[in-house]
Structures are given as structure tokens and as C-alpha cells.
């Protein structure tokens, strides 16, 4: 007759549930900084903790996760494959935690869930739509309000606090602002079609300095100096023929032969009769960046910057096209 009891030693053993991970937000923050620095000395200085304490925190985190997150030697630290996989989830977890805390505080203050974005004319070109779509997908309950600014306002509303975060073109007067670069574009000269330089493959900046030139209607001296090529003039003033607010105004002025204008390759997305674009050599490229005020580092602003960074880093082909001397818009629609 078979026994009605289970084998000895098993009938009274409780079922043991897997031990829950006791991972703290401090450990995640420490892990992220070490992953970014790949150096315990720099990471400990950045975090304001001792190197020994930081090493202990990382070891405890690895014990909780039950995998090695870093491969260490006496001279080198690098993420393991498991660590690289864990990094993005750690960032997401901290973002959600920080966002939750901020939302709780916002509700307590009676604030609405809204982020106001400023965009200089053109914004981030073909990166703009993916950035906005990704942010809305991450924050479906947040209102993203977009405001567009002409050349008169290079900070796209940041300087006078009209917006929380902005997509801008540098350089301009940027005291108190922070930046996350997205891409750079070489400069082009916008010429009348019958101009003596219009059929050249490229033009040296020195060949343009005696030409009447368009400037912007902005009061920002740094912005105007850049587009007037002042850094190449040796102190001589530019012959400013007119001050414009938009790309379309520039195109109209140039087509009449009144002046030349300095622009970027994607101005060619607007097919305007009587105007040619030629690359300019010897000039610093123009940078498109996400910008925000140093004192407004809110979770929503940080999230927007993070989304923009991810879209930038996961679209190398789009970046290559935007940064080429002949900028092509695959959608064949002008972005202005």
C-alpha cells in the first residue's frame, strides 16, 4: 500500500517566494553616474561621496540584481552587457519616480500638467516631429504647448520666461541657459541667381565681406554678429542692407539683388526663384540645441531633454543628412 504522505522532509516545508529586490533610488543614481563616468574617482567626486562608499553601494546593487553590472580592473571600468541593459531601465525608473514626486507637489500646489515649448523658426527640422511625438507618447496626460518665434527672438521665449524649454540655434546671448546639442549645420550664402558667385561650388568667407548683407531684426548682438560674419571682418562694420524676421523675408530681399544672406542648407527646402545657395568655407557651423533655464530644471523639462537626446542618438542617418552641405528633406516638405 502506497503512503498517503509526501516524502520525509518536504511535507512541512513552506513555499519560499523569491526575495524581493531592496533597491534604493540612491543606488540607482550612483549606478547611473558610474555608468556615465566609467571611473569611480570621477563619479565619487561628482556625487560628493567617498570612493569606498560608492564602491560599496555598487556592490550591494549588484548583489540585489544578482548580476555583475560593471567589469572592473585596476585601470579600467566598463559596463557589462547586463549593466548596459539595466542602465536604461534604471534611468526610466528614476525618471518615473522623480516625475511622480513632482506631480504630487504640482497637485498640492494646484498646478496644471503643461510644458510650454519654444521653437526658433525651423526648430529641429526633421527631428522636430519625432521628438514631439516621443514626448507625447511618454507623457500622454501632459499638455505640450508649442510656440514659434522669428529671428527677432533667438532664445525662442526663454529669455523673458515665455516658455519652459526651447529648440534654438546658437550662438546668441545665453546667460543662465543650459544646452543639449542636437546637430550642427555648415553655413551657406544665399545669393541672387545672377550674382558673380552664384554658380560656384563653394565660396570662401573672405569673398563675402564687401557684399551688402541682411541681418535680423533682433536686438541680440551676439546673434546678429554671427549671421553678419562679424568675427571675420577684423573690426570693420558690415554693410547691413536690411533687417529681416523670417527666412521668407530673406529670400525676397535676396531675389531682388538687394543683398546676400547667411543661412543653413535646409533653406533650400523652399524653392524660391532667383535665389541660389552656395556653401561657405572658413566659418564655424551653426548649432541646433534644446535649451532651458538653469533655474528651471523640472522633471518635465528634464524629460523633454532626455527624449530629444534619445531621438538624436537613435537617428544617425537623419543627423547625417541634416549636417551635410546639401541638406535634403526626405518628406519633401519645407520645414519653416
Coordinates of C-alpha atoms in Angstrom, one line a residue:
X1 CA 0.0 0.0 0.0
X2 CA 1.4 3.4 -1.0
X3 CA 1.9 6.0 1.7
X4 CA -0.5 8.9 1.8
X5 CA 2.2 11.3 3.0
X6 CA 4.8 13.1 0.9
X7 CA 8.4 12.2 1.2
X8 CA 10.1 12.9 4.5
X9 CA 11.4 16.4 4.9
X10 CA 9.0 18.0 2.3
X11 CA 5.5 17.8 3.8
X12 CA 6.0 20.6 6.2
X13 CA 8.4 22.9 4.2
X14 CA 6.8 26.3 3.4
X15 CA 6.8 27.6 -0.1
X16 CA 9.6 30.2 -0.3
X17 CA 8.8 33.2 -2.5
X18 CA 11.7 34.8 -4.4
X19 CA 13.3 37.5 -2.3
X20 CA 12.1 41.0 -3.4
X21 CA 14.9 43.3 -4.5
X22 CA 15.5 46.0 -2.0
X23 CA 17.0 48.5 -4.5
X24 CA 17.1 52.1 -3.4
X25 CA 16.9 55.2 -5.6
X26 CA 20.3 56.3 -4.2
X27 CA 21.8 53.1 -5.5
X28 CA 20.3 53.7 -9.0
X29 CA 21.5 57.3 -9.1
X30 CA 25.0 56.1 -8.1
X31 CA 24.9 53.4 -10.7
X32 CA 23.9 55.8 -13.5
X33 CA 26.7 58.3 -12.6
X34 CA 29.3 55.5 -12.6
X35 CA 28.0 54.2 -15.9
X36 CA 28.3 57.7 -17.4
X37 CA 31.8 58.4 -16.0
X38 CA 33.2 54.8 -16.2
X39 CA 35.5 56.0 -13.4
X40 CA 34.9 55.6 -9.7
X41 CA 37.1 58.5 -8.7
X42 CA 35.3 61.0 -11.0
X43 CA 31.9 59.5 -10.1
X44 CA 32.5 59.8 -6.4
X45 CA 33.6 63.5 -6.9
X46 CA 30.5 64.2 -8.9
X47 CA 28.2 62.6 -6.3
X48 CA 30.1 64.1 -3.3
X49 CA 30.7 60.7 -1.7
X50 CA 33.8 58.7 -0.8
X51 CA 35.1 56.3 -3.4
X52 CA 34.9 53.4 -0.9
X53 CA 31.3 54.2 -0.1
X54 CA 30.4 54.4 -3.8
X55 CA 32.0 51.1 -4.5
X56 CA 30.1 49.5 -1.6
X57 CA 26.8 50.9 -2.9
X58 CA 27.5 49.4 -6.4
X59 CA 28.4 46.0 -4.9
X60 CA 25.2 46.0 -2.9
X61 CA 23.2 46.8 -6.0
X62 CA 24.9 44.0 -7.9
X63 CA 24.0 41.6 -5.1
X64 CA 20.4 42.7 -5.2
X65 CA 20.2 42.4 -9.0
X66 CA 22.3 39.1 -8.8
X67 CA 24.5 40.0 -11.8
X68 CA 27.7 42.0 -12.4
X69 CA 26.9 45.4 -13.8
X70 CA 30.5 46.5 -14.3
X71 CA 33.7 44.8 -15.4
X72 CA 36.5 46.3 -13.3
X73 CA 40.2 46.2 -13.5
X74 CA 42.9 48.3 -11.8
X75 CA 42.8 50.8 -14.7
X76 CA 39.5 50.3 -16.4
X77 CA 35.8 50.2 -15.7
X78 CA 33.2 49.3 -18.3
X79 CA 29.6 48.2 -18.3
X80 CA 28.8 44.6 -18.8
X81 CA 26.1 43.6 -21.2
X82 CA 23.8 43.2 -18.3
X83 CA 24.8 46.6 -16.9
X84 CA 24.1 48.2 -20.3
X85 CA 20.7 46.6 -20.4
X86 CA 20.0 47.7 -16.8
X87 CA 21.1 51.3 -17.4
X88 CA 18.2 52.4 -19.5
X89 CA 15.7 50.8 -17.1
X90 CA 17.4 52.5 -14.1
X91 CA 17.1 55.9 -15.9
X92 CA 13.4 55.2 -16.7
X93 CA 12.7 54.2 -13.1
X94 CA 14.3 57.3 -11.6
X95 CA 12.6 59.5 -14.2
X96 CA 9.2 58.0 -13.2
X97 CA 10.0 58.4 -9.5
X98 CA 11.1 62.0 -9.9
X99 CA 8.1 62.8 -12.2
X100 CA 5.8 61.2 -9.6
X101 CA 7.2 63.3 -6.8
X102 CA 6.9 66.5 -8.9
X103 CA 3.4 65.6 -10.0
X104 CA 2.4 65.1 -6.3
X105 CA 3.9 68.5 -5.5
X106 CA 2.2 70.1 -8.5
X107 CA -1.2 68.7 -7.5
X108 CA -0.6 70.0 -4.0
X109 CA 0.2 73.5 -5.5
X110 CA -2.8 73.3 -7.7
X111 CA -0.7 73.5 -10.9
X112 CA -1.8 72.1 -14.3
X113 CA 0.1 69.5 -16.2
X114 CA 1.6 71.5 -19.0
X115 CA 5.0 72.1 -20.7
X116 CA 5.5 75.1 -22.9
X117 CA 8.0 74.7 -25.7
X118 CA 9.5 77.5 -27.7
X119 CA 10.8 76.9 -31.3
X120 CA 13.0 79.2 -33.3
X121 CA 12.0 79.2 -37.0
X122 CA 12.6 75.7 -38.4
X123 CA 13.1 74.3 -34.9
X124 CA 15.0 71.0 -35.1
X125 CA 13.9 70.4 -38.7
X126 CA 13.1 66.7 -39.4
X127 CA 14.0 65.8 -35.8
X128 CA 11.2 68.0 -34.5
X129 CA 8.2 65.8 -35.2
X130 CA 9.8 62.6 -33.8
X131 CA 10.9 64.5 -30.6
X132 CA 7.4 65.9 -30.0
X133 CA 5.7 62.5 -30.8
X134 CA 8.0 60.7 -28.4
X135 CA 7.4 63.2 -25.6
X136 CA 3.7 63.0 -26.1
X137 CA 3.9 59.2 -26.0
X138 CA 5.9 59.3 -22.8
X139 CA 3.5 61.8 -21.2
X140 CA 0.0 61.2 -22.7
X141 CA -1.6 63.3 -19.9
X142 CA 0.6 66.3 -20.3
X143 CA -0.3 69.2 -22.5
X144 CA 2.6 70.2 -24.7
X145 CA 2.1 73.7 -25.9
X146 CA 4.4 74.8 -28.8
X147 CA 5.1 78.4 -29.6
X148 CA 7.1 79.5 -32.7
X149 CA 9.4 82.5 -32.8
X150 CA 11.0 84.5 -35.6
X151 CA 14.6 85.7 -35.8
X152 CA 13.6 88.6 -33.5
X153 CA 13.7 86.2 -30.5
X154 CA 16.8 83.9 -30.8
X155 CA 16.1 82.4 -27.3
X156 CA 12.6 81.3 -28.5
X157 CA 11.0 82.8 -25.4
X158 CA 13.4 81.6 -22.8
X159 CA 15.0 85.0 -22.1
X160 CA 11.7 86.5 -21.0
X161 CA 10.3 83.3 -19.5
X162 CA 7.5 82.8 -22.0
X163 CA 8.5 79.1 -22.3
X164 CA 9.8 76.3 -20.2
X165 CA 12.2 74.7 -22.8
X166 CA 13.1 75.7 -26.3
X167 CA 14.7 74.5 -29.6
X168 CA 17.2 77.2 -30.6
X169 CA 20.1 78.0 -32.9
X170 CA 23.3 79.1 -31.4
X171 CA 25.1 81.4 -30.8
X172 CA 23.0 84.1 -29.0
X173 CA 23.0 85.9 -25.7
X174 CA 22.6 82.9 -23.4
X175 CA 23.4 83.9 -19.8
X176 CA 21.7 81.5 -17.4
X177 CA 20.8 78.9 -20.0
X178 CA 21.8 75.3 -20.4
X179 CA 22.0 73.4 -23.7
X180 CA 21.8 69.9 -25.1
X181 CA 23.2 70.0 -28.7
X182 CA 21.2 68.1 -31.3
X183 CA 23.2 68.7 -34.6
X184 CA 25.4 71.3 -36.4
X185 CA 24.9 72.6 -39.9
X186 CA 27.5 74.3 -42.2
X187 CA 26.8 77.8 -43.3
X188 CA 25.5 78.7 -46.8
X189 CA 25.3 82.0 -48.5
X190 CA 22.1 83.0 -50.2
X191 CA 22.8 84.8 -53.4
X192 CA 20.8 86.3 -56.3
X193 CA 20.8 83.9 -59.2
X194 CA 22.7 86.4 -61.4
X195 CA 25.4 87.1 -58.8
X196 CA 29.1 86.6 -59.8
X197 CA 29.5 83.9 -57.2
X198 CA 26.1 82.1 -57.7
X199 CA 27.5 79.2 -59.8
X200 CA 30.5 78.4 -57.6
X201 CA 30.8 75.1 -55.9
X202 CA 31.8 76.9 -52.7
X203 CA 32.7 80.4 -51.6
X204 CA 35.4 81.5 -49.1
X205 CA 34.0 83.7 -46.3
X206 CA 36.6 86.4 -47.2
X207 CA 34.9 86.8 -50.7
X208 CA 31.6 87.9 -49.0
X209 CA 32.8 90.6 -46.6
X210 CA 32.4 93.5 -49.1
X211 CA 28.8 92.5 -50.0
X212 CA 25.7 94.2 -48.6
X213 CA 24.3 91.7 -46.2
X214 CA 21.0 91.0 -44.5
X215 CA 20.8 91.0 -40.7
X216 CA 18.0 90.1 -38.3
X217 CA 15.5 92.4 -36.6
X218 CA 16.7 91.0 -33.2
X219 CA 18.3 93.2 -30.6
X220 CA 20.6 90.3 -29.6
X221 CA 24.1 91.5 -30.6
X222 CA 25.7 88.0 -30.4
X223 CA 23.1 86.6 -32.8
X224 CA 23.4 89.4 -35.3
X225 CA 27.2 89.4 -35.2
X226 CA 27.2 85.7 -36.1
X227 CA 24.9 86.0 -39.1
X228 CA 26.7 89.2 -40.3
X229 CA 30.0 87.3 -40.2
X230 CA 31.4 90.0 -37.9
X231 CA 34.1 87.6 -36.5
X232 CA 35.8 87.6 -39.9
X233 CA 35.7 91.4 -40.5
X234 CA 38.6 92.5 -38.4
X235 CA 36.5 95.2 -36.7
X236 CA 35.1 96.6 -39.9
X237 CA 31.3 97.1 -39.8
X238 CA 29.1 95.0 -42.0
X239 CA 27.1 96.7 -44.8
X240 CA 23.7 95.8 -43.4
X241 CA 21.2 96.4 -46.2
X242 CA 18.0 95.4 -44.3
X243 CA 16.9 93.6 -41.1
X244 CA 14.5 90.7 -41.5
X245 CA 12.4 88.5 -39.3
X246 CA 11.9 85.3 -41.3
X247 CA 13.5 83.1 -44.0
X248 CA 10.8 84.2 -46.5
X249 CA 11.7 87.8 -46.0
X250 CA 15.4 86.9 -46.6
X251 CA 14.5 85.1 -49.8
X252 CA 12.5 88.1 -51.1
X253 CA 15.3 90.6 -50.4
X254 CA 18.0 88.4 -52.0
X255 CA 15.9 87.6 -55.1
X256 CA 15.7 91.4 -55.8
X257 CA 19.5 91.6 -55.7
X258 CA 19.4 93.9 -52.6
X259 CA 21.8 91.9 -50.5
X260 CA 23.2 88.4 -49.7
X261 CA 22.2 86.5 -46.6
X262 CA 23.9 83.8 -44.5
X263 CA 21.8 80.8 -43.9
X264 CA 21.9 77.0 -43.5
X265 CA 21.5 74.2 -46.1
X266 CA 17.9 73.5 -45.3
X267 CA 16.8 76.9 -46.6
X268 CA 16.9 75.1 -49.9
X269 CA 13.7 73.3 -48.9
X270 CA 11.9 76.4 -50.1
X271 CA 12.1 76.6 -53.8
X272 CA 12.4 80.3 -54.5
X273 CA 13.0 81.6 -58.0
X274 CA 16.1 83.8 -58.5
X275 CA 18.0 82.6 -55.4
X276 CA 21.0 80.3 -55.2
X277 CA 22.6 78.7 -52.1
X278 CA 26.4 78.1 -52.1
X279 CA 28.4 76.5 -49.2
X280 CA 30.7 79.0 -47.3
X281 CA 34.1 77.8 -46.2
X282 CA 36.1 79.1 -43.3
X283 CA 33.2 79.5 -40.9
X284 CA 32.0 77.8 -37.7
X285 CA 28.9 75.6 -38.1
X286 CA 25.6 76.6 -36.7
X287 CA 24.3 74.5 -33.8
X288 CA 20.7 73.5 -33.1
X289 CA 20.1 72.6 -29.5
X290 CA 17.5 72.1 -26.8
X291 CA 17.8 74.9 -24.2
X292 CA 16.3 75.6 -20.8
X293 CA 16.9 78.0 -17.9
X294 CA 19.3 76.8 -15.3
X295 CA 16.8 77.5 -12.5
X296 CA 14.0 75.6 -14.2
X297 CA 15.3 72.0 -14.2
X298 CA 11.9 70.5 -13.6
X299 CA 11.1 66.8 -14.2
X300 CA 9.1 67.6 -17.3
X301 CA 12.0 69.8 -18.7
X302 CA 14.5 67.0 -17.9
X303 CA 12.2 64.5 -19.6
X304 CA 11.9 66.6 -22.8
X305 CA 15.7 67.0 -22.9
X306 CA 16.1 63.2 -22.4
X307 CA 13.6 62.5 -25.2
X308 CA 15.4 64.9 -27.6
X309 CA 18.7 63.2 -26.8
X310 CA 17.3 59.8 -27.5
X311 CA 15.8 60.8 -30.8
X312 CA 19.1 62.4 -31.8
X313 CA 21.2 59.3 -30.8
X314 CA 18.9 56.8 -32.5
X315 CA 18.6 58.6 -35.8
X316 CA 22.2 58.7 -37.2
X317 CA 21.0 58.7 -40.8
X318 CA 18.8 61.7 -40.3
X319 CA 21.6 63.5 -38.5
X320 CA 24.0 62.9 -41.3
X321 CA 21.5 64.4 -43.8
X322 CA 20.9 67.4 -41.7
X323 CA 24.6 68.1 -41.2
X324 CA 25.6 67.7 -44.8
X325 CA 26.4 70.7 -47.0
X326 CA 23.4 69.8 -49.2
X327 CA 20.6 69.2 -46.7
X328 CA 17.8 67.0 -48.0
X329 CA 14.3 66.8 -46.7
X330 CA 13.0 63.3 -47.4
X331 CA 9.5 64.3 -46.7
X332 CA 9.9 66.9 -49.5
X333 CA 8.0 69.4 -47.3
X334 CA 9.7 72.7 -46.3
X335 CA 10.1 73.0 -42.5
X336 CA 10.0 76.6 -41.7

